Amino acid sequence: MASEEKTREILKAIQDAVVGYDEETCERLCSSVLEEGIDPHRAVVEGLTGGMERVGELYNSQEYFVPELLLCADALNAGLNVLKPHLKIEDAARKGKLLIGVVEGDIHDIGKNLVRIMFEAAGWDVYDLGNNVKIERFVEEQKKANTDIVALSALMTTSMLAMPKIIGALKAQNPGVKVLVGGAPLSQEIAQRYGADAYAPDAVAAVKRAADLIG
Amino acid sequence: MSMRPDMMSNKERIDALLKGRPIDRVPHFPFIPGFCARNVGYPIAVMYSDAGKSFDAQQKTMEQYGFDWGPLYGYASYGTWEFGGTIKMPEGDYEQAPAHVTFPVQSEADVAGLQLPDVKKAGCLPTAMAFSHLQEKSDTPISVICGGNFTIAGNICSVETLCRWMLKKPDLVHALLRLATDHIVDLVRYWVETFGADRVIPQMWEPSAANYILSPKQFERFVLPYLQESSEKILAMGVKHILYHICGEQNANLPYWAQVPMGDPGLASLGEEVDADTAIKYFGDTCVIIGNIDGKVILEGTPESLYRLCTETIAKLKHAPRGYMMCSGCELPPASPPYNVYVMRKAINDAGWYE
Ligand code: B1M
């Protein structure tokens, strides 16, 4: 069993490996978490997720761009794959379930993928439908996966017009489901007009809004 | 309302602008295929699949709304199909342009097997060539539109894969950019051989190099050298002007864009993200500036707010040293209210004359 000091040192090194997008080191450090008898849940929250939070800040302050962010997410996932089988069932219980997709007519999926990465890093169960997703598919898949939240992304003024229809159809099927929207042409005002429960301007804010929505 | 009568034909105006001679008023540059389809009652897909209908819809709409340049054929997902992947034509209420479905490069190993497309047969190019024959017949500028080098590379393997490889496998990125660059040169050469260097004005759209995605340093390393290379080779064929659509947020890239030769004058098409002073600072001395009316205002703004935006933009850019053409910042949203499209021309009529 590692001392608290040693534990903190390893967790900090995991954070640094995520921030430095060093997949191999991250994987190795996560294995050492298991060898040293450190709680894997703590390693996920304080090490991997903590690292990705720092990455989100670096992205928002334009020190990191999409290439760095994608590789940081790869490092996080490499570590998570090592730790996941060792999480206790109650620890593995995720923060919430989220269905995400880019709306019909739109293939701009880079922003949506960043949003997905941030949710995964924060411990959500994410069902990703990809891009150019038809209205009926959102409704069907929400029912199947019974998610708390549906997250809709649109990058075009043309495609965002599908959002009110999707929101209407989702709420008709399941009045309790919460809908989060985002993407460059959206705004708080448009989100409200479309009947969404929340709007987020970026991937980091999206996770916070979603957490607020499910209380 | 009645428009003040023009003192030049569209062709005379554009020719004079490109030769640096005085013109009567600011020209109205079109970036409007989806809107044209709706305007004449065609599905948007025909703008990309049927050269004749596409040309016809654009010509009719341009006459109705007073555009100056002439019909154009092209879309931003260019490269996927031509290099062996698949695309899907737009359908339904919300789709605006062709979209990639499968990428020609799915793994690192695929890069080595990739071949340069046959520019006479690949993907959309037979339709693009048929379209250019219609441009030739109607005596409007002959365009050949493709992605910028980086956007084509992103359309070959997906932008995210390209981003990952930039940091992990830069050699693969350079290999794809080499193919994209050689393809652009091949493509323009085919158009030049068919129509003559004097008539061809290539258009390169470069959305995937925006600073939403890349850092300016990454742009300098991966994008700039290839843009410079293809531009130099195209200009060496005798082409006089190249249009670059510098799509999206690219402010931090502009010092590099200013180093890309675009002809004399070049044509720099900018989004609403770039303000007028910045546009003049980087491109004023070398390029005609094209842009940058915000599509969101065209789609959702009141006619009054759009009119104000257009007249203010005209006032700021009309005296750019090499000239200015008013245009939407990117493709005009197809569902824009027709009255707003008319308002853009009205703004030129009220504020765009040179006396
Ligand atoms: C659910 O909760 C949330 C919460 C937050 C959410 C969220 C969801 N989703 C996103 N967010 C937020 O968080 C993210 C990170 O913090 C952010 O995500 P973003 O997606 O904004 O940011 C990404 C990280 C990086 N940003 C991007 O990836 C988009 C960059 C720009 C330049 C862009 C690109 C790269 C592309 N494009 Co195109 N493209 C543009 C874009 C300009 C712009 N203003 O956005 C835009 C979106 N494109 C446009 C156009 C017109 C088009 N594009 C097209 C094609 C392409 C490429 C394929 C070349 C490429 C996309 C590659 C890909 N796989 O995504 C065509 C459409 C294809 C289609 N069928 O969808 C085509 C129609 C062009 C054509 N005629 O062919 C414009 C749309 C105009 C309009 N109608 O509104 C555009 C705004 C450019 C412009 N300057 O006007 C936030 O918005």
XYZ file of C-alpha atoms and ligand atoms in Angstrom:
661
model
C 0.000 0.000 0.000
C 1.538 3.306 -1.104
C 1.908 6.199 1.313
C -0.275 9.271 0.806
C 2.767 11.150 -0.426
C 3.649 8.477 -2.969
C -0.012 8.248 -4.031
C -0.161 11.973 -4.687
C 3.062 11.812 -6.613
C 1.677 9.102 -8.903
C -1.644 10.878 -9.381
C 0.153 14.096 -10.278
C 2.318 12.146 -12.738
C -0.854 10.692 -14.323
C -2.272 14.188 -14.716
C 0.978 15.308 -16.323
C 0.969 12.316 -18.681
C -2.560 13.216 -19.830
C -1.621 16.883 -20.252
C 1.600 15.878 -22.039
C -0.387 13.430 -24.213
C 1.982 10.651 -23.281
C -0.096 7.515 -23.822
C 2.576 5.007 -22.825
C 3.508 6.749 -19.587
C -0.140 7.157 -18.680
C -0.768 3.460 -19.217
C 2.347 2.527 -17.223
C 1.430 4.839 -14.336
C -2.080 3.407 -14.203
C -0.591 -0.076 -13.957
C 1.579 1.147 -11.100
C -1.574 2.425 -9.370
C -2.731 -1.192 -9.233
C 0.658 -2.533 -8.163
C 0.954 0.046 -5.369
C -2.535 -0.739 -4.083
C -3.853 2.775 -4.761
C -7.638 3.112 -5.066
C -8.292 2.950 -8.848
C -11.377 5.155 -8.492
C -9.244 7.893 -6.952
C -6.733 7.494 -9.799
C -9.508 8.007 -12.341
C -10.958 11.065 -10.631
C -7.834 12.827 -9.405
C -5.387 11.577 -12.029
C -7.106 11.088 -15.385
C -10.108 13.393 -15.015
C -8.003 15.976 -13.194
C -5.556 15.925 -16.097
C -8.315 16.339 -18.661
C -9.720 19.306 -16.738
C -6.337 20.984 -17.091
C -6.381 20.114 -20.810
C -9.816 21.776 -21.138
C -8.413 24.948 -19.590
C -5.410 24.900 -21.930
C -7.773 24.492 -24.897
C -10.011 27.335 -23.787
C -6.998 29.623 -23.330
C -5.749 28.628 -26.825
C -2.518 27.092 -25.625
C -3.781 23.759 -26.893
C -5.660 23.201 -30.144
C -7.613 20.239 -31.498
C -4.539 18.036 -32.280
C -3.229 18.239 -28.698
C -6.658 17.754 -27.194
C -7.304 14.592 -29.208
C -4.021 13.042 -28.135
C -4.641 13.957 -24.484
C -7.943 12.094 -24.773
C -6.098 9.085 -26.229
C -3.715 9.101 -23.250
C -6.659 9.305 -20.862
C -8.375 6.378 -22.559
C -5.215 4.279 -22.441
C -5.095 4.807 -18.675
C -8.799 4.234 -18.252
C -8.584 0.877 -20.039
C -6.084 -0.287 -17.416
C -8.105 0.928 -14.436
C -11.675 0.191 -15.557
C -11.702 -3.574 -14.846
C -10.581 -2.836 -11.287
C -13.228 -0.298 -10.344
C -15.720 -1.463 -7.725
C -19.298 -1.687 -8.968
C -20.417 1.276 -6.849
C -17.436 3.346 -8.067
C -18.063 2.355 -11.633
C -21.574 3.807 -11.374
C -21.261 6.699 -13.764
C -22.276 10.318 -13.224
C -25.098 10.099 -15.712
C -26.052 8.815 -19.145
C -25.775 11.004 -22.194
C -26.782 10.526 -25.817
C -24.903 12.815 -28.208
C -24.964 13.514 -31.938
C -24.654 16.105 -34.673
C -28.056 16.899 -36.148
C -29.322 15.980 -39.603
C -27.673 17.736 -42.534
C -24.454 18.438 -40.675
C -21.167 16.549 -40.760
C -19.163 19.021 -38.663
C -18.302 16.638 -35.865
C -15.012 17.871 -34.412
C -16.717 20.023 -31.752
C -19.151 17.238 -30.866
C -16.238 14.843 -30.434
C -14.522 17.261 -28.050
C -17.735 17.521 -26.049
C -17.954 13.697 -25.935
C -14.346 13.454 -24.757
C -14.994 15.882 -21.889
C -18.084 13.941 -20.787
C -16.219 10.645 -20.894
C -13.357 12.176 -18.943
C -15.797 13.418 -16.317
C -17.189 9.912 -15.826
C -20.390 9.949 -17.864
C -21.715 7.035 -19.881
C -21.803 8.376 -23.399
C -23.705 7.001 -26.403
C -22.385 8.692 -29.520
C -24.598 8.594 -32.621
C -22.039 10.338 -34.832
C -22.966 13.031 -37.328
C -25.852 13.732 -39.701
C -28.289 12.002 -37.332
C -31.949 11.882 -38.308
C -34.630 13.048 -35.874
C -36.183 9.563 -35.499
C -32.809 8.058 -34.615
C -32.348 10.425 -31.661
C -35.813 9.460 -30.405
C -35.287 5.709 -30.847
C -31.842 5.642 -29.284
C -32.895 7.786 -26.330
C -35.622 5.299 -25.605
C -33.272 2.345 -25.944
C -30.473 3.703 -23.794
C -32.809 5.602 -21.474
C -30.322 8.450 -21.090
C -30.753 11.358 -18.681
C -29.644 13.849 -21.264
C -29.607 14.230 -25.037
C -26.849 16.532 -26.320
C -27.375 18.056 -29.765
C -24.634 19.747 -31.741
C -25.066 21.852 -34.910
C -22.517 23.965 -36.749
C -24.704 25.383 -39.472
C -27.574 27.816 -39.391
C -29.269 25.454 -41.867
C -28.955 22.323 -39.774
C -29.697 23.929 -36.408
C -33.248 24.413 -37.705
C -33.769 20.689 -37.082
C -33.249 21.177 -33.350
C -36.722 22.357 -32.305
C -38.242 19.340 -34.108
C -35.860 16.931 -32.396
C -36.504 18.513 -29.005
C -40.271 18.349 -29.569
C -40.110 14.685 -30.575
C -37.862 13.753 -27.644
C -40.075 15.498 -25.089
C -43.222 13.991 -26.593
C -41.784 10.532 -26.055
C -40.228 11.227 -22.660
C -41.179 14.499 -20.952
C -38.488 13.941 -18.304
C -35.519 13.862 -20.685
C -33.269 16.929 -20.626
C -31.848 18.402 -23.814
C -28.548 20.259 -23.997
C -27.605 22.107 -27.193
C -24.432 23.708 -28.490
C -22.340 24.561 -31.547
C -21.120 27.756 -33.177
C -24.432 29.242 -34.448
C -26.330 28.520 -31.191
C -26.812 30.947 -28.308
C -28.643 30.994 -24.994
C -31.464 32.901 -26.637
C -31.841 30.456 -29.559
C -31.626 27.482 -27.183
C -34.495 28.852 -25.145
C -36.543 29.573 -28.234
C -36.002 25.983 -29.404
C -37.217 24.582 -26.069
C -33.833 23.186 -24.952
C -33.154 22.807 -21.234
C -29.642 24.207 -21.470
C -27.053 25.690 -23.814
C -23.275 25.456 -23.505
C -20.779 27.500 -25.497
C -17.942 24.975 -25.203
C -17.075 21.440 -24.193
C -16.013 22.239 -20.632
C -19.160 24.268 -19.968
C -21.274 21.474 -21.497
C -20.258 19.062 -18.730
C -21.064 21.632 -16.037
C -24.481 22.434 -17.548
C -25.318 18.745 -17.808
C -24.325 18.120 -14.188
C -26.610 21.009 -13.128
C -29.449 19.539 -15.175
C -29.438 16.208 -13.402
C -28.868 17.904 -10.044
C -37.561 50.403 -55.521
C -35.754 51.295 -58.690
C -32.014 50.700 -58.853
C -29.705 53.335 -60.218
C -28.721 52.169 -63.721
C -25.323 50.539 -63.987
C -22.708 52.219 -66.135
C -20.870 48.985 -66.893
C -21.984 45.453 -67.727
C -21.139 42.744 -65.155
C -18.337 41.509 -67.371
C -16.879 44.987 -67.899
C -16.997 45.627 -64.145
C -15.220 42.403 -63.209
C -12.645 42.751 -66.009
C -11.882 46.317 -64.956
C -11.593 45.373 -61.293
C -9.158 42.587 -62.095
C -7.118 44.908 -64.319
C -6.971 47.609 -61.643
C -9.085 50.065 -63.632
C -11.919 52.193 -62.147
C -15.347 50.603 -61.829
C -18.792 52.133 -61.386
C -19.848 50.352 -58.179
C -18.935 47.588 -55.732
C -19.616 44.201 -57.370
C -21.832 41.610 -55.689
C -20.007 38.266 -55.506
C -22.115 35.078 -55.272
C -21.595 32.206 -52.812
C -25.138 30.931 -53.036
C -25.745 27.502 -54.649
C -28.251 26.169 -52.071
C -30.283 29.367 -52.134
C -30.428 29.263 -55.966
C -31.779 25.699 -55.923
C -34.593 26.694 -53.583
C -35.222 29.874 -55.537
C -36.030 28.012 -58.744
C -37.587 24.938 -57.115
C -34.813 22.368 -57.523
C -33.571 20.004 -54.820
C -30.196 21.227 -53.529
C -28.551 17.984 -54.707
C -28.865 18.977 -58.376
C -26.541 21.909 -57.748
C -23.805 19.303 -57.323
C -24.977 16.450 -59.540
C -26.320 18.180 -62.652
C -24.126 20.830 -64.268
C -26.887 22.154 -66.524
C -29.498 22.627 -63.815
C -26.935 24.012 -61.398
C -25.781 26.586 -63.906
C -29.331 27.454 -64.901
C -30.554 27.930 -61.319
C -27.587 30.139 -60.467
C -27.821 32.220 -63.607
C -31.529 32.896 -63.116
C -31.104 33.754 -59.437
C -28.134 35.990 -60.124
C -30.076 37.892 -62.721
C -32.991 38.277 -60.296
C -30.877 39.516 -57.394
C -28.170 41.361 -59.298
C -24.998 39.354 -58.720
C -21.976 40.220 -60.837
C -19.534 37.325 -61.050
C -21.307 34.269 -62.467
C -22.279 30.731 -61.446
C -19.821 28.553 -59.511
C -19.512 24.813 -58.944
C -17.845 23.295 -55.880
C -18.167 22.226 -52.264
C -16.013 22.021 -49.142
C -15.899 18.231 -48.779
C -13.928 18.055 -52.055
C -11.273 15.343 -52.196
C -13.040 12.481 -50.420
C -14.692 11.105 -53.563
C -11.885 12.015 -55.961
C -9.337 10.041 -53.905
C -11.585 6.971 -53.690
C -13.968 7.534 -50.748
C -17.710 8.072 -50.904
C -19.905 11.115 -50.457
C -23.606 11.656 -50.160
C -25.554 14.302 -52.034
C -27.653 16.631 -49.868
C -31.280 15.681 -49.295
C -34.091 16.630 -46.937
C -34.861 19.947 -45.293
C -31.602 20.583 -43.491
C -28.795 19.481 -45.773
C -26.864 22.132 -47.592
C -23.981 20.458 -49.430
C -22.385 17.080 -50.191
C -21.064 15.236 -47.155
C -18.347 12.605 -46.826
C -19.521 9.096 -45.903
C -16.347 6.986 -46.041
C -12.818 8.279 -46.237
C -10.333 6.835 -48.741
C -7.722 6.548 -46.002
C -8.829 4.606 -42.942
C -5.455 3.445 -41.639
C -1.800 4.387 -41.748
C -1.170 1.622 -44.280
C -3.723 3.117 -46.695
C -1.579 6.229 -47.199
C 1.142 4.359 -49.079
C -1.401 2.871 -51.509
C -3.093 6.167 -52.315
C -2.817 7.336 -55.921
C -3.322 10.673 -57.584
C -6.823 10.841 -59.095
C -7.339 10.965 -62.848
C -8.539 14.543 -63.181
C -10.635 13.678 -66.241
C -12.648 10.975 -64.522
C -12.479 11.158 -60.746
C -15.407 12.012 -58.468
C -17.204 15.250 -59.240
C -14.670 16.405 -61.825
C -16.602 15.392 -64.991
C -19.565 17.427 -63.662
C -17.245 20.312 -62.723
C -15.785 20.253 -66.243
C -19.263 20.213 -67.851
C -20.123 23.194 -65.657
C -17.011 25.064 -66.757
C -17.953 24.550 -70.412
C -21.196 26.388 -69.579
C -19.182 29.152 -67.918
C -17.089 29.395 -71.078
C -20.147 29.629 -73.315
C -21.759 32.337 -71.225
C -18.503 34.287 -71.038
C -18.375 34.331 -67.236
C -15.165 33.605 -65.294
C -14.172 29.942 -65.454
C -13.582 28.526 -62.036
C -12.280 25.259 -60.775
C -13.060 24.889 -57.105
C -11.324 22.522 -54.771
C -10.219 22.478 -51.189
C -7.103 24.128 -50.023
C -4.295 21.596 -49.585
C -4.961 20.954 -45.898
C -8.739 20.688 -46.328
C -8.288 18.123 -49.117
C -5.919 16.125 -46.886
C -8.554 16.264 -44.102
C -11.194 15.086 -46.556
C -8.973 12.117 -47.459
C -8.427 10.749 -43.960
C -10.749 12.859 -41.703
C -9.600 16.051 -40.021
C -9.208 14.325 -36.672
C -6.899 11.657 -38.025
C -4.883 14.360 -39.723
C -4.691 16.248 -36.417
C -3.491 13.184 -34.515
C -0.886 12.383 -37.162
C 0.392 15.975 -37.116
C 1.768 15.307 -33.661
C 2.454 11.573 -33.852
C 3.206 10.764 -37.484
C 4.063 14.000 -39.275
C 5.497 12.036 -42.211
C 2.027 10.696 -43.029
C 0.617 14.221 -42.965
C 3.332 15.404 -45.300
C 2.635 12.442 -47.593
C -1.065 13.379 -47.783
C -0.301 17.059 -48.266
C 2.103 16.143 -51.066
C -0.683 14.230 -52.831
C -3.187 17.025 -52.241
C -0.741 19.598 -53.598
C 0.141 17.539 -56.683
C -3.565 16.934 -57.292
C -4.404 20.646 -57.124
C -1.670 21.378 -59.647
C -2.838 18.551 -61.965
C -6.409 19.748 -61.716
C -5.675 23.359 -62.529
C -3.384 22.289 -65.386
C -6.265 20.320 -66.928
C -8.531 23.377 -66.728
C -5.805 25.636 -68.132
C -5.170 23.244 -71.020
C -8.896 23.158 -71.763
C -9.783 26.854 -71.470
C -6.512 28.811 -71.474
C -4.689 30.364 -68.544
C -6.307 33.745 -69.143
C -9.811 32.452 -68.539
C -9.284 30.234 -65.486
C -9.628 31.602 -61.955
C -9.150 28.696 -59.535
C -10.821 28.806 -56.118
C -9.350 27.105 -53.072
C -11.415 26.830 -49.893
C -9.484 26.168 -46.706
C -11.904 25.732 -43.755
C -10.095 22.892 -42.027
C -6.989 25.015 -41.411
C -8.997 27.427 -39.223
C -7.729 28.364 -35.782
C -10.711 26.608 -34.240
C -8.673 23.523 -35.126
C -5.006 24.381 -35.692
C -2.559 26.653 -33.926
C -0.853 29.313 -36.033
C 2.424 27.430 -35.547
C 0.847 24.262 -36.964
C -0.471 26.322 -39.860
C 3.011 27.674 -40.515
C 4.545 24.202 -40.489
C 1.928 22.082 -42.247
C -0.246 24.394 -44.314
C 1.755 27.387 -45.503
C 4.548 25.621 -47.475
C 2.054 23.585 -49.501
C -0.186 26.569 -50.210
C 2.840 28.476 -51.413
C 3.973 25.612 -53.600
C 0.659 25.039 -55.367
C 0.083 28.769 -55.783
C 3.502 29.304 -57.341
C 3.020 26.401 -59.742
C -0.448 27.609 -60.755
C 0.740 31.164 -61.337
C 3.659 29.789 -63.371
C 1.076 28.258 -65.760
C 0.022 31.811 -66.601
C -3.051 31.949 -64.360
C -3.559 35.568 -63.297
C -5.691 35.306 -60.174
C -6.381 32.676 -57.520
C -9.264 32.989 -55.079
C -8.600 31.720 -51.565
C -11.617 31.344 -49.303
C -10.032 31.770 -45.880
C -12.955 30.218 -44.083
C -13.849 30.695 -40.422
C -11.692 32.057 -37.616
C -8.213 32.444 -39.141
C -7.032 35.741 -37.615
C -3.919 34.171 -36.133
C -3.081 32.597 -39.516
C -3.360 35.828 -41.516
C 0.337 36.802 -41.282
C 1.036 33.484 -43.031
C -1.780 33.784 -45.533
C -0.297 37.127 -46.548
C 2.790 35.175 -47.711
C 0.791 33.010 -50.145
C 0.983 34.346 -53.710
C -2.552 34.727 -55.077
C -1.886 36.543 -58.382
C -2.087 40.161 -59.405
C -4.427 41.002 -57.923
C -5.183 37.967 -55.798
C -8.676 37.335 -54.507
C -8.992 36.992 -50.716
C -12.412 35.806 -49.554
C -12.871 36.284 -45.808
C -15.410 35.299 -43.183
C -17.132 37.612 -40.754
C -14.495 36.720 -38.170
C -11.970 39.027 -39.868
C -12.642 42.752 -39.456
C -12.218 45.242 -42.280
C -9.043 46.919 -40.979
C -7.350 43.559 -40.521
C -8.413 42.485 -44.013
C -6.880 45.628 -45.515
C -3.740 45.292 -43.385
C -2.951 41.802 -44.668
C -4.451 41.740 -48.158
C -5.224 45.332 -49.169
C -2.078 45.877 -51.218
C -2.139 42.586 -53.079
C -5.723 41.339 -53.282
C -9.277 42.259 -54.061
C -11.058 41.643 -50.760
C -14.247 39.560 -50.889
C -16.662 39.146 -48.012
C -17.635 39.144 -45.233
C -21.331 39.592 -44.497
C -22.325 37.334 -41.617
C -24.578 34.476 -42.809
C -26.405 34.477 -39.482
C -27.535 38.062 -40.081
C -28.567 37.212 -43.647
C -30.635 34.285 -42.355
C -32.032 35.645 -39.124
C -31.423 39.392 -39.055
C -34.068 41.961 -39.814
C -33.736 43.631 -43.198
C -32.753 46.821 -41.332
C -29.926 45.140 -39.377
C -28.629 43.431 -42.519
C -28.813 46.672 -44.508
C -26.813 48.436 -41.791
C -24.191 45.667 -41.736
C -23.836 45.732 -45.535
C -23.605 49.514 -45.868
C -21.100 49.728 -43.001
C -18.983 46.962 -44.519
C -19.090 48.627 -47.924
C -18.015 51.944 -46.377
C -15.030 50.283 -44.696
C -13.884 48.143 -47.642
C -14.968 49.981 -50.769
C -11.689 51.906 -50.919
C -9.439 48.915 -50.248
C -6.386 49.567 -52.466
C -7.052 46.706 -54.926
C -10.833 46.806 -54.610
C -13.679 45.038 -52.852
C -16.529 42.696 -53.783
C -19.400 42.234 -51.355
C -20.286 38.630 -50.508
C -21.557 36.497 -47.655
C -18.756 35.399 -45.273
C -19.260 31.776 -46.351
C -22.047 30.105 -48.317
C -25.256 32.104 -47.985
C -27.658 29.990 -45.906
C -30.112 28.382 -48.357
C -33.127 29.233 -46.184
C -32.311 32.967 -46.089
C -35.361 35.178 -46.573
C -35.373 36.291 -50.215
C -35.977 39.879 -49.146
C -32.679 39.840 -47.242
C -30.833 38.723 -50.363
C -32.383 41.671 -52.192
C -31.345 43.957 -49.301
C -27.682 43.113 -49.947
C -27.966 44.391 -53.500
C -29.931 47.416 -52.314
C -27.085 48.260 -49.932
C -24.678 48.234 -52.877
C -27.061 50.458 -54.788
C -27.238 52.940 -51.931
C -23.638 52.882 -50.684
C -21.498 51.154 -53.287
C -21.033 53.709 -56.076
C -17.621 55.167 -56.879
C -17.792 58.822 -57.830
C -24.600 19.538 -26.833
O -23.847 20.536 -26.266
C -22.874 21.110 -26.978
C -22.133 22.075 -26.324
C -21.089 22.721 -26.934
C -20.811 22.397 -28.254
C -21.555 21.430 -28.944
C -22.601 20.772 -28.308
N -21.065 21.320 -30.180
C -20.051 22.157 -30.291
N -19.888 22.836 -29.144
C -18.891 23.796 -28.718
O -17.807 23.084 -28.143
C -16.757 22.879 -29.094
C -15.404 22.936 -28.439
O -15.340 23.675 -27.270
C -16.987 23.931 -30.155
O -17.224 23.192 -31.327
P -16.962 23.764 -32.798
O -17.423 22.725 -33.724
O -17.529 25.119 -32.903
O -15.357 23.852 -32.855
C -14.539 22.787 -33.285
C -13.680 22.333 -32.147
C -13.661 23.291 -34.409
N -14.461 23.853 -35.512
C -14.824 23.150 -36.589
O -14.512 21.990 -36.681
C -15.571 23.873 -37.700
C -14.640 24.816 -38.467
C -15.177 25.344 -39.791
C -14.153 26.250 -40.461
C -15.635 24.275 -40.824
C -14.985 23.058 -41.209
C -13.685 22.602 -40.567
C -15.513 22.201 -42.230
N -16.569 22.483 -43.057
Co -17.812 23.935 -42.768
N -16.789 24.672 -41.379
C -17.347 25.746 -40.737
C -16.562 26.111 -39.530
C -16.429 27.568 -39.131
C -17.127 27.847 -37.795
N -17.512 29.089 -37.580
O -17.323 27.004 -36.977
C -18.762 26.097 -41.046
C -19.573 25.449 -39.958
N -18.978 25.443 -42.345
C -19.839 26.084 -43.132
C -20.272 25.611 -44.410
C -21.153 26.548 -45.209
C -19.922 24.347 -44.908
N -18.951 23.511 -44.322
C -18.854 22.342 -45.007
C -17.824 21.395 -44.884
C -16.735 21.496 -44.006
C -15.550 20.521 -43.956
C -15.957 19.089 -44.276
C -14.510 20.932 -44.976
C -14.989 20.790 -42.501
C -15.624 19.856 -41.420
C -14.790 18.704 -40.986
C -15.439 17.954 -39.830
N -15.293 16.649 -39.822
O -16.064 18.477 -38.957
C -20.001 22.193 -45.958
C -21.129 21.410 -45.277
C -20.919 19.949 -45.231
C -22.071 19.273 -44.492
N -22.952 18.610 -45.222
O -22.186 19.364 -43.298
C -20.432 23.692 -46.183
C -21.926 23.823 -46.432
C -19.634 24.302 -47.368
C -20.066 23.771 -48.693
N -20.827 24.550 -49.441
O -19.686 22.684 -49.052
C -20.309 27.354 -42.473
C -21.740 27.230 -42.003
C -22.552 28.447 -42.350
C -23.945 28.271 -41.885
N -24.857 27.894 -42.735
O -24.193 28.468 -40.755
C -19.226 27.582 -41.335
C -19.747 28.299 -40.109
C -18.099 28.369 -42.013
C -18.349 29.858 -42.089
N -17.315 30.655 -41.920
O -19.410 30.336 -42.316
C -18.226 24.725 -29.683
O -19.055 25.168 -30.727
